[in-house]
Amino acid sequence: GENVEQHPSTLSVQEGDSAVIKCTYSDSASNYFPWYKQELGKRPQLIIDIRSNVGEKKDQRIAVTLNKTAKHFSLHITETQPEDSAVYFCAATGGSGGSYIPTFGRGTSLIVHP
Amino acid sequence: EAQVTQNPRYLITVTGKKLTVTCSQNMNHEYMSWYRQDPGLGLRQIYYSMNVEVTDKGDVPEGYKVSRKEKRNFPLILESPSPNQTSLYFCASLPSWGNSEAFFGQGTRLTVV
C-alpha cells in the first residue's frame, strides 16, 4: 500500500517567516494530495490540495508544489502568523489499490512565535 | 449542515469491557474510515469501508471491528479493550468519486485503564 513520509516533525519559526513542510509518497499511481490543518483540540480540516496534473497551486499565503517524477510534494506558508500554529498533515490518495481513502503522513507541529 | 458525528467525545473504560464508538454522516458519502491519532505517529488507518457491507483492514486493525450495515453509520467496536488502545480516534467520510476532501468527526478521546 501507499506510504507517506513527512518532514520535519516539528518546525519553529518567527512570525513573518516562511515555513516549508515536505512529504514523499511511494505509490506512483497516487494522484491526489491534500493537506490538512489540525488546531489544538480540533479535528483535521482541509486547507489546500493538488492533483497530479498540476505542478503548483496557491491560495493566498499558502501554496503546494508537486513533483511527480520524484514523488514528493511540499506545503509553503509565507508571512506566517501565530494563528498558523497547528499540526499539518499531508496525504496521498488514488493509488494502485483503487481506494480513495487517504494515507496520511505523521504530521508536522508548526509553532509560530510572535 | 453537512457533518460527521462521533459519540462519545470522551470515554474512560476498563480493560476487557466491550465498547462501541459511533460515527454517523449526513452527506450520503460512500467512503468512511477510522483513524487513531497518537503523538509522533500521526493518523493511522484502522479500517475503512467503500460501501454498505464492504469493509477492509487498514494499517492497524488488530483489536478492532467495524460494521457498515447502513450507508450513514460506521461504528468502531473494541471487543476487549487494552491500555495500548488508549488514543484519540477520528472517523472520516468522503464521496466515492474520490480525490476529494475527507470530512472528519470531532474525535473520541479513549482511555483504557
Short mmCIF file of C-alpha atoms in Angstrom, two decimals:
data_model
loop_
_atom_site.label_atom_id
_atom_site.label_comp_id
_atom_site.label_asym_id
_atom_site.label_seq_id
_atom_site.Cartn_x
_atom_site.Cartn_y
_atom_site.Cartn_z
CA GLY A 1 0.00 0.00 0.00
CA GLU A 2 0.86 3.67 -0.02
CA ASN A 3 3.49 5.04 2.38
CA VAL A 4 3.76 8.77 3.08
CA GLU A 5 6.77 10.27 4.82
CA GLN A 6 6.57 13.80 6.23
CA HIS A 7 9.33 16.12 7.48
CA PRO A 8 10.07 17.83 9.73
CA SER A 9 8.10 16.58 12.70
CA THR A 10 8.43 19.95 14.43
CA LEU A 11 9.01 23.37 12.87
CA SER A 12 9.53 26.54 14.87
CA VAL A 13 9.57 29.93 13.10
CA GLN A 14 9.28 33.60 13.92
CA GLU A 15 6.17 35.47 12.89
CA GLY A 16 6.58 36.73 9.35
CA ASP A 17 9.00 33.99 8.31
CA SER A 18 8.19 31.31 5.75
CA ALA A 19 7.58 27.67 6.61
CA VAL A 20 8.04 24.65 4.37
CA ILE A 21 6.82 21.12 5.07
CA LYS A 22 7.86 18.27 2.79
CA CYS A 23 6.27 14.91 2.01
CA THR A 24 7.21 11.93 -0.12
CA TYR A 25 4.96 9.10 -1.27
CA SER A 26 5.66 5.62 -2.52
CA ASP A 27 2.83 4.72 -4.93
CA SER A 28 3.40 6.32 -8.33
CA ALA A 29 -0.31 5.82 -9.13
CA SER A 30 -1.41 8.24 -6.39
CA ASN A 31 -2.94 11.32 -7.98
CA TYR A 32 -4.47 13.49 -5.26
CA PHE A 33 -2.52 15.18 -2.48
CA PRO A 34 -4.45 17.09 0.20
CA TRP A 35 -3.08 19.00 3.17
CA TYR A 36 -4.95 19.19 6.47
CA LYS A 37 -4.53 21.56 9.39
CA GLN A 38 -5.39 20.43 12.91
CA GLU A 39 -5.61 23.10 15.57
CA LEU A 40 -5.24 22.09 19.19
CA GLY A 41 -8.22 20.02 20.33
CA LYS A 42 -9.90 20.20 16.93
CA ARG A 43 -10.46 17.87 14.01
CA PRO A 44 -8.24 17.96 10.88
CA GLN A 45 -9.57 20.24 8.15
CA LEU A 46 -8.56 20.58 4.52
CA ILE A 47 -6.59 23.72 3.73
CA ILE A 48 -5.33 23.06 0.21
CA ASP A 49 -4.97 20.20 -2.23
CA ILE A 50 -3.26 19.44 -5.52
CA ARG A 51 -3.94 16.93 -8.26
CA SER A 52 -1.36 15.09 -10.29
CA ASN A 53 -1.92 17.11 -13.46
CA VAL A 54 -0.84 20.32 -11.72
CA GLY A 55 2.62 21.29 -10.52
CA GLU A 56 1.74 24.15 -8.19
CA LYS A 57 -1.30 25.68 -6.55
CA LYS A 58 -1.64 28.85 -4.45
CA ASP A 59 -4.25 30.18 -2.09
CA GLN A 60 -3.29 33.49 -0.51
CA ARG A 61 -0.37 32.76 1.86
CA ILE A 62 -0.25 29.03 1.28
CA ALA A 63 0.98 27.09 -1.73
CA VAL A 64 1.60 23.49 -2.58
CA THR A 65 4.05 22.09 -5.12
CA LEU A 66 4.15 18.61 -6.60
CA ASN A 67 6.98 16.77 -8.30
CA LYS A 68 5.53 13.53 -9.67
CA THR A 69 8.83 12.27 -11.01
CA ALA A 70 10.47 12.48 -7.60
CA LYS A 71 7.22 11.58 -5.81
CA HIS A 72 7.32 14.46 -3.41
CA PHE A 73 5.12 17.42 -2.60
CA SER A 74 5.52 20.38 -0.28
CA LEU A 75 3.45 22.93 1.61
CA HIS A 76 4.71 26.51 1.70
CA ILE A 77 3.33 29.09 4.12
CA THR A 78 4.55 32.67 3.70
CA GLU A 79 4.32 35.54 6.18
CA THR A 80 3.47 33.16 9.00
CA GLN A 81 1.17 34.34 11.77
CA PRO A 82 0.58 32.95 15.28
CA GLU A 83 -2.78 31.53 14.15
CA ASP A 84 -0.87 29.31 11.70
CA SER A 85 0.39 27.35 14.72
CA ALA A 86 -1.09 23.86 14.38
CA VAL A 87 -0.30 20.32 13.28
CA TYR A 88 -0.24 19.90 9.50
CA PHE A 89 -0.79 16.57 7.76
CA CYS A 90 -0.07 15.68 4.18
CA ALA A 91 -1.87 12.79 2.49
CA ALA A 92 -1.90 10.83 -0.74
CA THR A 93 -4.86 9.06 -2.39
CA GLY A 94 -5.89 7.32 -5.58
CA GLY A 95 -3.10 4.78 -5.57
CA SER A 96 -2.82 1.36 -7.14
CA GLY A 97 -5.19 -0.27 -4.67
CA GLY A 98 -8.09 1.69 -6.10
CA SER A 99 -9.11 3.14 -2.76
CA TYR A 100 -9.63 6.86 -2.36
CA ILE A 101 -9.19 6.67 1.39
CA PRO A 102 -6.22 8.94 2.18
CA THR A 103 -2.96 7.72 3.67
CA PHE A 104 -1.50 10.37 5.97
CA GLY A 105 1.98 11.43 6.92
CA ARG A 106 2.91 11.60 10.59
CA GLY A 107 2.27 15.30 10.87
CA THR A 108 4.31 18.46 11.43
CA SER A 109 3.81 20.59 14.50
CA LEU A 110 4.28 24.22 13.37
CA ILE A 111 4.96 26.77 16.07
CA VAL A 112 4.92 30.45 15.09
CA HIS A 113 6.48 32.72 17.70
CA PRO A 114 5.09 36.27 17.91
CA GLU B 1 -25.41 21.23 7.93
CA ALA B 2 -23.05 18.65 6.42
CA GLN B 3 -21.27 16.86 9.22
CA VAL B 4 -19.72 13.72 10.65
CA THR B 5 -20.81 13.00 14.21
CA GLN B 6 -18.93 10.78 16.64
CA ASN B 7 -20.01 9.68 20.07
CA PRO B 8 -18.91 9.72 22.76
CA ARG B 9 -16.36 12.57 22.74
CA TYR B 10 -14.60 11.23 25.83
CA LEU B 11 -14.58 7.74 27.30
CA ILE B 12 -12.71 6.13 30.16
CA THR B 13 -13.13 2.38 30.44
CA VAL B 14 -11.52 -0.66 31.98
CA THR B 15 -9.54 -3.38 30.27
CA GLY B 16 -11.74 -6.01 28.69
CA LYS B 17 -15.03 -4.15 28.77
CA LYS B 18 -16.54 -4.09 25.28
CA LEU B 19 -17.29 -0.66 23.86
CA THR B 20 -18.60 0.92 20.68
CA VAL B 21 -17.79 4.33 19.25
CA THR B 22 -20.46 5.52 16.86
CA CYS B 23 -19.94 7.52 13.68
CA SER B 24 -22.66 8.95 11.50
CA GLN B 25 -22.53 11.18 8.40
CA ASN B 26 -25.34 13.04 6.66
CA MET B 27 -23.62 13.67 3.31
CA ASN B 28 -24.55 10.40 1.61
CA HIS B 29 -20.85 9.53 1.30
CA GLU B 30 -19.89 6.03 0.18
CA TYR B 31 -16.43 6.02 1.79
CA MET B 32 -15.87 6.01 5.53
CA SER B 33 -12.76 5.36 7.58
CA TRP B 34 -11.49 5.15 11.14
CA TYR B 35 -8.14 6.57 12.24
CA ARG B 36 -6.29 6.65 15.51
CA GLN B 37 -4.01 9.54 16.35
CA ASP B 38 -1.06 9.07 18.66
CA PRO B 39 1.77 11.54 19.38
CA GLY B 40 4.53 11.24 16.80
CA LEU B 41 2.63 8.65 14.78
CA GLY B 42 0.10 10.84 13.02
CA LEU B 43 -3.19 9.47 11.71
CA ARG B 44 -3.09 5.73 11.23
CA GLN B 45 -5.89 3.98 9.42
CA ILE B 46 -7.71 1.23 11.36
CA TYR B 47 -10.49 0.13 9.00
CA TYR B 48 -12.25 1.61 6.03
CA SER B 49 -15.42 0.98 4.07
CA MET B 50 -16.10 1.73 0.43
CA ASN B 51 -19.82 0.99 0.62
CA VAL B 52 -22.52 -0.79 2.62
CA GLU B 53 -21.41 -4.27 3.72
CA VAL B 54 -17.89 -3.65 2.30
CA THR B 55 -15.10 -3.17 4.85
CA ASP B 56 -11.33 -3.59 4.68
CA LYS B 57 -8.44 -3.54 7.11
CA GLY B 58 -6.22 -0.53 7.30
CA ASP B 59 -2.73 -0.36 8.76
CA VAL B 60 -3.55 -1.08 12.42
CA PRO B 61 -6.71 -3.25 12.55
CA GLU B 62 -5.74 -5.57 15.42
CA GLY B 63 -8.17 -5.38 18.33
CA TYR B 64 -10.87 -3.53 16.39
CA LYS B 65 -14.01 -4.44 14.48
CA VAL B 66 -16.30 -2.39 12.29
CA SER B 67 -19.60 -2.84 10.51
CA ARG B 68 -21.35 -0.98 7.72
CA LYS B 69 -24.99 -2.02 7.70
CA GLU B 70 -26.23 1.40 6.63
CA LYS B 71 -24.57 3.97 4.44
CA ARG B 72 -24.60 6.72 7.07
CA ASN B 73 -23.22 4.72 10.03
CA PHE B 74 -19.81 3.17 10.60
CA PRO B 75 -19.34 2.11 14.25
CA LEU B 76 -15.97 1.11 15.70
CA ILE B 77 -16.09 -1.81 18.12
CA LEU B 78 -13.48 -2.75 20.68
CA GLU B 79 -14.44 -6.22 21.88
CA SER B 80 -11.82 -6.39 24.63
CA PRO B 81 -10.06 -3.04 25.01
CA SER B 82 -6.49 -2.93 26.27
CA PRO B 83 -4.39 0.01 27.54
CA ASN B 84 -2.47 0.21 24.24
CA GLN B 85 -5.74 1.25 22.59
CA THR B 86 -5.75 4.45 24.60
CA SER B 87 -5.77 7.05 21.86
CA LEU B 88 -7.64 9.79 20.02
CA TYR B 89 -9.94 8.32 17.38
CA PHE B 90 -11.32 10.04 14.29
CA CYS B 91 -13.97 8.91 11.88
CA ALA B 92 -13.92 10.38 8.36
CA SER B 93 -16.15 10.23 5.31
CA LEU B 94 -15.66 11.21 1.69
CA PRO B 95 -17.57 10.81 -1.57
CA SER B 96 -16.98 7.89 -3.92
CA TRP B 97 -15.77 9.97 -6.84
CA GLY B 98 -12.61 10.12 -4.84
CA ASN B 99 -9.82 12.63 -4.90
CA SER B 100 -11.87 14.81 -2.65
CA GLU B 101 -11.86 16.31 0.80
CA ALA B 102 -12.25 13.95 3.77
CA PHE B 103 -14.64 15.22 6.43
CA PHE B 104 -13.70 14.33 9.99
CA GLY B 105 -15.78 13.81 13.09
CA GLN B 106 -14.99 15.70 16.29
CA GLY B 107 -12.82 12.91 17.64
CA THR B 108 -13.20 10.49 20.56
CA ARG B 109 -10.64 10.53 23.36
CA LEU B 110 -10.48 6.97 24.71
CA THR B 111 -8.63 5.96 27.85
CA VAL B 112 -8.38 2.28 28.79
CA VAL B 113 -7.20 1.62 32.35
#
